[in-house]
Amino acid sequence: MQVRETAISGLIELIPRVFEDERGHFFESYNKTLFTSLGLPMEFVQDNQSFSVKGVLRGLHMQNAPFAQGKLVRVITGQVLDVAVDLRPDSPTFGQYETFLLDAKLANMAYIPEGFGHGFVALADSVFSYKCTNVYNKAAESGIIWNDPDLNIDWGITNPIVSEKDIELKTLREVFPDVVV
Ligand SMILES: Cc1cn([C@H]2C[C@H](O)[C@@H](COP(=O)(O)OP(=O)(O)O[C@H]3O[C@H](C)C(=O)[C@H](O)[C@H]3O)O2)c(=O)[nH]c1=O
């Protein structure tokens, strides 16, 4: 397993070793002993899976404390541009984001710590799978509108398919009025 750190503390990409042979391929998508040895001792308590047709954008979502979720995200089929935004008010990188091109053929993953806004756009019909460090709590759900002017995220797409719920998400300044952007 290769680990690629990013400019944002705690936000990393993980590239597993893929074993290929004439039948196809095999890789470990999660191994607690290995993750602990890599400094990733978190406990995952819920697995999620979604299917998105090409052009769908889900996010930016997060859950407020005490239901904040760390997420180990990957694509089972297809390809997505995954976006993680640092929304930890005390973080020196608050408002900064990283993108990850997650591709089923690469089998690459990202670990997104608690306190981050998360979203992705499907670059092909894609099955998205992720492990969470906390359970779903609807009342704790929050998020930022995908095209927030301060975040100015380059999603690589102009007219994504966005849910009615996500269209109503607030801006960064509305959600964090006391944090200097
Ligand atoms: C997240 C979640 C949703 N649901 C139900 C609630 C809705 O009736 C239905 C669809 O939920 P939603 O439209 O919020 O699904 P996504 O837009 O894929 O949300 C996810 O998208 C972004 C990318 C994330 O990182 C979050 O994990 C999550 O917010 O599933 C559940 O029953 N359990 C859950 O954990």
mmCIF file of C-alpha atoms and ligand atoms in Angstrom:
data_model
loop_
_atom_site.group_PDB
_atom_site.id
_atom_site.type_symbol
_atom_site.label_atom_id
_atom_site.label_comp_id
_atom_site.label_asym_id
_atom_site.label_seq_id
_atom_site.Cartn_x
_atom_site.Cartn_y
_atom_site.Cartn_z
ATOM 1 C CA MET A 1 0.000 0.000 0.000
ATOM 2 C CA GLN A 2 1.487 3.331 -1.050
ATOM 3 C CA VAL A 3 0.482 6.436 0.923
ATOM 4 C CA ARG A 4 0.569 9.868 -0.722
ATOM 5 C CA GLU A 5 0.248 12.785 1.667
ATOM 6 C CA THR A 6 -1.303 16.061 0.488
ATOM 7 C CA ALA A 7 -0.839 19.706 1.452
ATOM 8 C CA ILE A 8 -3.695 19.280 3.957
ATOM 9 C CA SER A 9 -2.892 17.530 7.235
ATOM 10 C CA GLY A 10 -4.546 14.116 7.580
ATOM 11 C CA LEU A 11 -5.910 14.025 3.995
ATOM 12 C CA ILE A 12 -4.155 11.255 2.077
ATOM 13 C CA GLU A 13 -4.375 9.074 -1.018
ATOM 14 C CA LEU A 14 -3.819 5.323 -0.699
ATOM 15 C CA ILE A 15 -2.767 3.113 -3.599
ATOM 16 C CA PRO A 16 -3.092 -0.611 -2.802
ATOM 17 C CA ARG A 17 -0.940 -3.323 -4.326
ATOM 18 C CA VAL A 18 -2.984 -4.930 -7.126
ATOM 19 C CA PHE A 19 -2.263 -8.579 -7.972
ATOM 20 C CA GLU A 20 -3.061 -9.278 -11.631
ATOM 21 C CA ASP A 21 -3.163 -12.618 -13.401
ATOM 22 C CA GLU A 22 -4.918 -14.256 -16.320
ATOM 23 C CA ARG A 23 -8.177 -14.393 -14.292
ATOM 24 C CA GLY A 24 -8.236 -10.661 -13.568
ATOM 25 C CA HIS A 25 -6.986 -8.944 -10.402
ATOM 26 C CA PHE A 26 -7.080 -8.922 -6.576
ATOM 27 C CA PHE A 27 -6.319 -6.271 -3.959
ATOM 28 C CA GLU A 28 -7.008 -5.654 -0.281
ATOM 29 C CA SER A 29 -9.316 -2.629 -0.003
ATOM 30 C CA TYR A 30 -8.991 -2.522 3.781
ATOM 31 C CA ASN A 31 -6.744 -4.254 6.331
ATOM 32 C CA LYS A 32 -6.921 -3.028 9.937
ATOM 33 C CA THR A 33 -3.457 -4.268 10.897
ATOM 34 C CA LEU A 34 -1.899 -2.627 7.854
ATOM 35 C CA PHE A 35 -3.836 0.611 8.314
ATOM 36 C CA THR A 36 -2.807 0.789 11.972
ATOM 37 C CA SER A 37 0.841 0.260 10.980
ATOM 38 C CA LEU A 38 0.415 3.151 8.514
ATOM 39 C CA GLY A 39 -0.794 5.422 11.316
ATOM 40 C CA LEU A 40 -4.463 4.977 10.337
ATOM 41 C CA PRO A 41 -5.948 3.316 13.469
ATOM 42 C CA MET A 42 -9.462 4.635 12.949
ATOM 43 C CA GLU A 43 -12.445 2.380 13.544
ATOM 44 C CA PHE A 44 -14.989 2.166 10.700
ATOM 45 C CA VAL A 45 -18.579 1.518 11.724
ATOM 46 C CA GLN A 46 -20.600 1.964 8.511
ATOM 47 C CA ASP A 47 -20.074 1.112 4.848
ATOM 48 C CA ASN A 48 -21.947 3.034 2.156
ATOM 49 C CA GLN A 49 -22.352 2.496 -1.573
ATOM 50 C CA SER A 50 -23.943 4.689 -4.237
ATOM 51 C CA PHE A 51 -24.328 4.482 -8.001
ATOM 52 C CA SER A 52 -24.113 7.665 -10.056
ATOM 53 C CA VAL A 53 -24.658 8.073 -13.758
ATOM 54 C CA LYS A 54 -22.073 10.144 -15.634
ATOM 55 C CA GLY A 55 -22.403 13.851 -14.796
ATOM 56 C CA VAL A 56 -23.879 13.429 -11.304
ATOM 57 C CA LEU A 57 -22.336 15.596 -8.577
ATOM 58 C CA ARG A 58 -22.953 14.613 -4.928
ATOM 59 C CA GLY A 59 -21.887 17.053 -2.208
ATOM 60 C CA LEU A 60 -20.373 18.884 -0.588
ATOM 61 C CA HIS A 61 -21.556 17.019 2.494
ATOM 62 C CA MET A 62 -20.451 16.592 6.093
ATOM 63 C CA GLN A 63 -21.975 15.650 9.456
ATOM 64 C CA ASN A 64 -21.561 17.984 12.424
ATOM 65 C CA ALA A 65 -19.950 16.830 15.668
ATOM 66 C CA PRO A 66 -20.455 14.544 17.531
ATOM 67 C CA PHE A 67 -21.425 12.677 14.345
ATOM 68 C CA ALA A 68 -18.536 13.865 12.152
ATOM 69 C CA GLN A 69 -17.385 11.118 9.793
ATOM 70 C CA GLY A 70 -13.962 10.166 8.541
ATOM 71 C CA LYS A 71 -14.335 8.432 5.127
ATOM 72 C CA LEU A 72 -12.234 5.915 3.242
ATOM 73 C CA VAL A 73 -13.529 6.394 -0.308
ATOM 74 C CA ARG A 74 -13.013 4.458 -3.541
ATOM 75 C CA VAL A 75 -14.661 3.576 -6.832
ATOM 76 C CA ILE A 76 -15.693 -0.005 -7.549
ATOM 77 C CA THR A 77 -16.614 0.664 -11.170
ATOM 78 C CA GLY A 78 -16.108 3.821 -13.249
ATOM 79 C CA GLN A 79 -14.229 6.993 -12.399
ATOM 80 C CA VAL A 80 -14.964 10.063 -10.257
ATOM 81 C CA LEU A 81 -13.284 13.342 -9.430
ATOM 82 C CA ASP A 82 -13.395 13.311 -5.640
ATOM 83 C CA VAL A 83 -13.146 16.575 -3.673
ATOM 84 C CA ALA A 84 -12.296 17.008 0.013
ATOM 85 C CA VAL A 85 -12.481 20.467 1.605
ATOM 86 C CA ASP A 86 -10.925 21.304 4.969
ATOM 87 C CA LEU A 87 -13.843 22.714 7.025
ATOM 88 C CA ARG A 88 -12.117 22.472 10.412
ATOM 89 C CA PRO A 89 -12.552 26.050 11.763
ATOM 90 C CA ASP A 90 -9.217 26.011 13.646
ATOM 91 C CA SER A 91 -7.231 24.500 10.763
ATOM 92 C CA PRO A 92 -4.537 26.625 9.045
ATOM 93 C CA THR A 93 -5.795 25.112 5.777
ATOM 94 C CA PHE A 94 -9.484 25.955 6.391
ATOM 95 C CA GLY A 95 -11.220 26.383 3.041
ATOM 96 C CA GLN A 96 -8.494 24.615 1.085
ATOM 97 C CA TYR A 97 -9.346 21.508 -0.934
ATOM 98 C CA GLU A 98 -7.700 18.610 -2.697
ATOM 99 C CA THR A 99 -8.994 16.571 -5.619
ATOM 100 C CA PHE A 100 -8.445 12.856 -6.258
ATOM 101 C CA LEU A 101 -9.106 11.115 -9.562
ATOM 102 C CA LEU A 102 -10.489 7.826 -8.208
ATOM 103 C CA ASP A 103 -10.525 5.121 -10.846
ATOM 104 C CA ALA A 104 -11.679 1.516 -10.536
ATOM 105 C CA LYS A 105 -8.737 0.367 -12.693
ATOM 106 C CA LEU A 106 -6.212 2.173 -10.449
ATOM 107 C CA ALA A 107 -7.964 0.911 -7.282
ATOM 108 C CA ASN A 108 -6.782 4.097 -5.580
ATOM 109 C CA MET A 109 -8.523 5.441 -2.461
ATOM 110 C CA ALA A 110 -8.562 8.550 -0.301
ATOM 111 C CA TYR A 111 -8.906 8.923 3.457
ATOM 112 C CA ILE A 112 -10.887 12.046 4.295
ATOM 113 C CA PRO A 113 -10.692 12.986 7.990
ATOM 114 C CA GLU A 114 -13.571 14.113 10.182
ATOM 115 C CA GLY A 115 -14.389 17.801 9.725
ATOM 116 C CA PHE A 116 -14.057 17.794 5.931
ATOM 117 C CA GLY A 117 -16.691 18.573 3.322
ATOM 118 C CA HIS A 118 -16.827 15.771 0.749
ATOM 119 C CA GLY A 119 -18.223 15.419 -2.726
ATOM 120 C CA PHE A 120 -17.541 13.923 -6.130
ATOM 121 C CA VAL A 121 -18.558 14.197 -9.740
ATOM 122 C CA ALA A 122 -19.019 11.007 -11.770
ATOM 123 C CA LEU A 123 -16.834 11.127 -14.883
ATOM 124 C CA ALA A 124 -18.440 7.858 -15.997
ATOM 125 C CA ASP A 125 -21.310 5.733 -14.650
ATOM 126 C CA SER A 126 -19.729 4.828 -11.303
ATOM 127 C CA VAL A 127 -20.274 2.728 -8.179
ATOM 128 C CA PHE A 128 -18.823 4.635 -5.213
ATOM 129 C CA SER A 129 -18.037 2.787 -1.983
ATOM 130 C CA TYR A 130 -16.806 4.154 1.330
ATOM 131 C CA LYS A 131 -16.231 3.281 4.976
ATOM 132 C CA CYS A 132 -17.250 5.768 7.681
ATOM 133 C CA THR A 133 -15.911 6.318 11.217
ATOM 134 C CA ASN A 134 -19.353 7.337 12.467
ATOM 135 C CA VAL A 135 -22.926 6.342 11.719
ATOM 136 C CA TYR A 136 -25.409 8.331 9.659
ATOM 137 C CA ASN A 137 -27.284 10.989 11.582
ATOM 138 C CA LYS A 138 -29.756 12.967 9.481
ATOM 139 C CA ALA A 139 -30.111 15.750 12.075
ATOM 140 C CA ALA A 140 -26.322 16.290 12.003
ATOM 141 C CA GLU A 141 -26.131 16.632 8.211
ATOM 142 C CA SER A 142 -24.591 19.826 6.828
ATOM 143 C CA GLY A 143 -22.763 20.905 3.712
ATOM 144 C CA ILE A 144 -21.655 23.647 1.315
ATOM 145 C CA ILE A 145 -23.041 24.368 -2.153
ATOM 146 C CA TRP A 146 -20.900 22.706 -4.845
ATOM 147 C CA ASN A 147 -20.126 25.951 -6.693
ATOM 148 C CA ASP A 148 -19.343 28.091 -3.646
ATOM 149 C CA PRO A 149 -17.593 31.264 -4.884
ATOM 150 C CA ASP A 150 -15.007 31.328 -2.098
ATOM 151 C CA LEU A 151 -14.027 27.674 -2.507
ATOM 152 C CA ASN A 152 -14.068 28.078 -6.310
ATOM 153 C CA ILE A 153 -13.613 24.339 -6.858
ATOM 154 C CA ASP A 154 -12.679 23.241 -10.375
ATOM 155 C CA TRP A 155 -14.980 20.207 -10.828
ATOM 156 C CA GLY A 156 -14.059 19.886 -14.502
ATOM 157 C CA ILE A 157 -17.764 20.032 -15.421
ATOM 158 C CA THR A 158 -20.128 22.969 -15.970
ATOM 159 C CA ASN A 159 -23.677 21.561 -15.745
ATOM 160 C CA PRO A 160 -23.627 18.671 -13.274
ATOM 161 C CA ILE A 161 -26.710 16.713 -12.258
ATOM 162 C CA VAL A 162 -27.313 17.849 -8.646
ATOM 163 C CA SER A 163 -30.090 16.735 -6.275
ATOM 164 C CA GLU A 164 -32.775 19.181 -5.107
ATOM 165 C CA LYS A 165 -31.353 18.792 -1.611
ATOM 166 C CA ASP A 166 -27.838 19.711 -2.729
ATOM 167 C CA ILE A 167 -29.027 22.682 -4.774
ATOM 168 C CA GLU A 168 -30.331 24.166 -1.503
ATOM 169 C CA LEU A 169 -26.999 23.858 0.355
ATOM 170 C CA LYS A 170 -25.630 27.066 1.858
ATOM 171 C CA THR A 171 -22.388 28.920 1.064
ATOM 172 C CA LEU A 172 -19.184 28.661 3.099
ATOM 173 C CA ARG A 173 -19.726 32.142 4.564
ATOM 174 C CA GLU A 174 -23.296 31.251 5.605
ATOM 175 C CA VAL A 175 -22.236 28.014 7.322
ATOM 176 C CA PHE A 176 -19.075 29.487 8.901
ATOM 177 C CA PRO A 177 -19.925 33.182 9.521
ATOM 178 C CA ASP A 178 -17.269 33.513 12.233
ATOM 179 C CA VAL A 179 -14.347 32.065 10.253
ATOM 180 C CA VAL A 180 -12.236 34.399 8.131
ATOM 181 C CA VAL A 181 -12.295 33.043 4.579
HETATM 182 C C1 LIG B 1 -25.657 9.305 3.565
HETATM 183 C C2 LIG B 1 -26.808 8.414 3.921
HETATM 184 C C3 LIG B 1 -28.039 8.554 3.310
HETATM 185 N N1 LIG B 1 -29.070 7.716 3.654
HETATM 186 C C4 LIG B 1 -30.341 7.891 2.952
HETATM 187 C C5 LIG B 1 -30.928 9.282 3.062
HETATM 188 C C6 LIG B 1 -31.602 9.487 1.729
HETATM 189 O O1 LIG B 1 -32.951 9.057 1.788
HETATM 190 C C7 LIG B 1 -30.842 8.578 0.757
HETATM 191 C C8 LIG B 1 -29.907 9.332 -0.162
HETATM 192 O O2 LIG B 1 -29.115 10.163 0.666
HETATM 193 P P1 LIG B 1 -28.277 11.326 0.039
HETATM 194 O O3 LIG B 1 -29.031 11.975 -1.093
HETATM 195 O O4 LIG B 1 -27.790 12.200 1.175
HETATM 196 O O5 LIG B 1 -27.031 10.511 -0.600
HETATM 197 P P2 LIG B 1 -25.683 11.201 -1.133
HETATM 198 O O6 LIG B 1 -25.964 12.467 -1.865
HETATM 199 O O7 LIG B 1 -24.926 10.139 -1.825
HETATM 200 O O8 LIG B 1 -24.926 11.595 0.214
HETATM 201 C C9 LIG B 1 -23.589 11.221 0.455
HETATM 202 O O9 LIG B 1 -22.823 11.930 -0.471
HETATM 203 C C10 LIG B 1 -21.587 12.464 -0.091
HETATM 204 C C11 LIG B 1 -20.624 12.298 -1.241
HETATM 205 C C12 LIG B 1 -21.010 12.027 1.186
HETATM 206 O O10 LIG B 1 -19.808 12.093 1.419
HETATM 207 C C13 LIG B 1 -21.919 11.618 2.264
HETATM 208 O O11 LIG B 1 -21.476 10.385 2.809
HETATM 209 C C14 LIG B 1 -23.334 11.498 1.914
HETATM 210 O O12 LIG B 1 -23.934 12.726 2.268
HETATM 211 O O13 LIG B 1 -30.089 7.674 1.583
HETATM 212 C C15 LIG B 1 -28.934 6.725 4.595
HETATM 213 O O14 LIG B 1 -29.888 5.980 4.887
HETATM 214 N N2 LIG B 1 -27.716 6.579 5.222
HETATM 215 C C16 LIG B 1 -26.644 7.384 4.931
HETATM 216 O O15 LIG B 1 -25.550 7.197 5.518
#
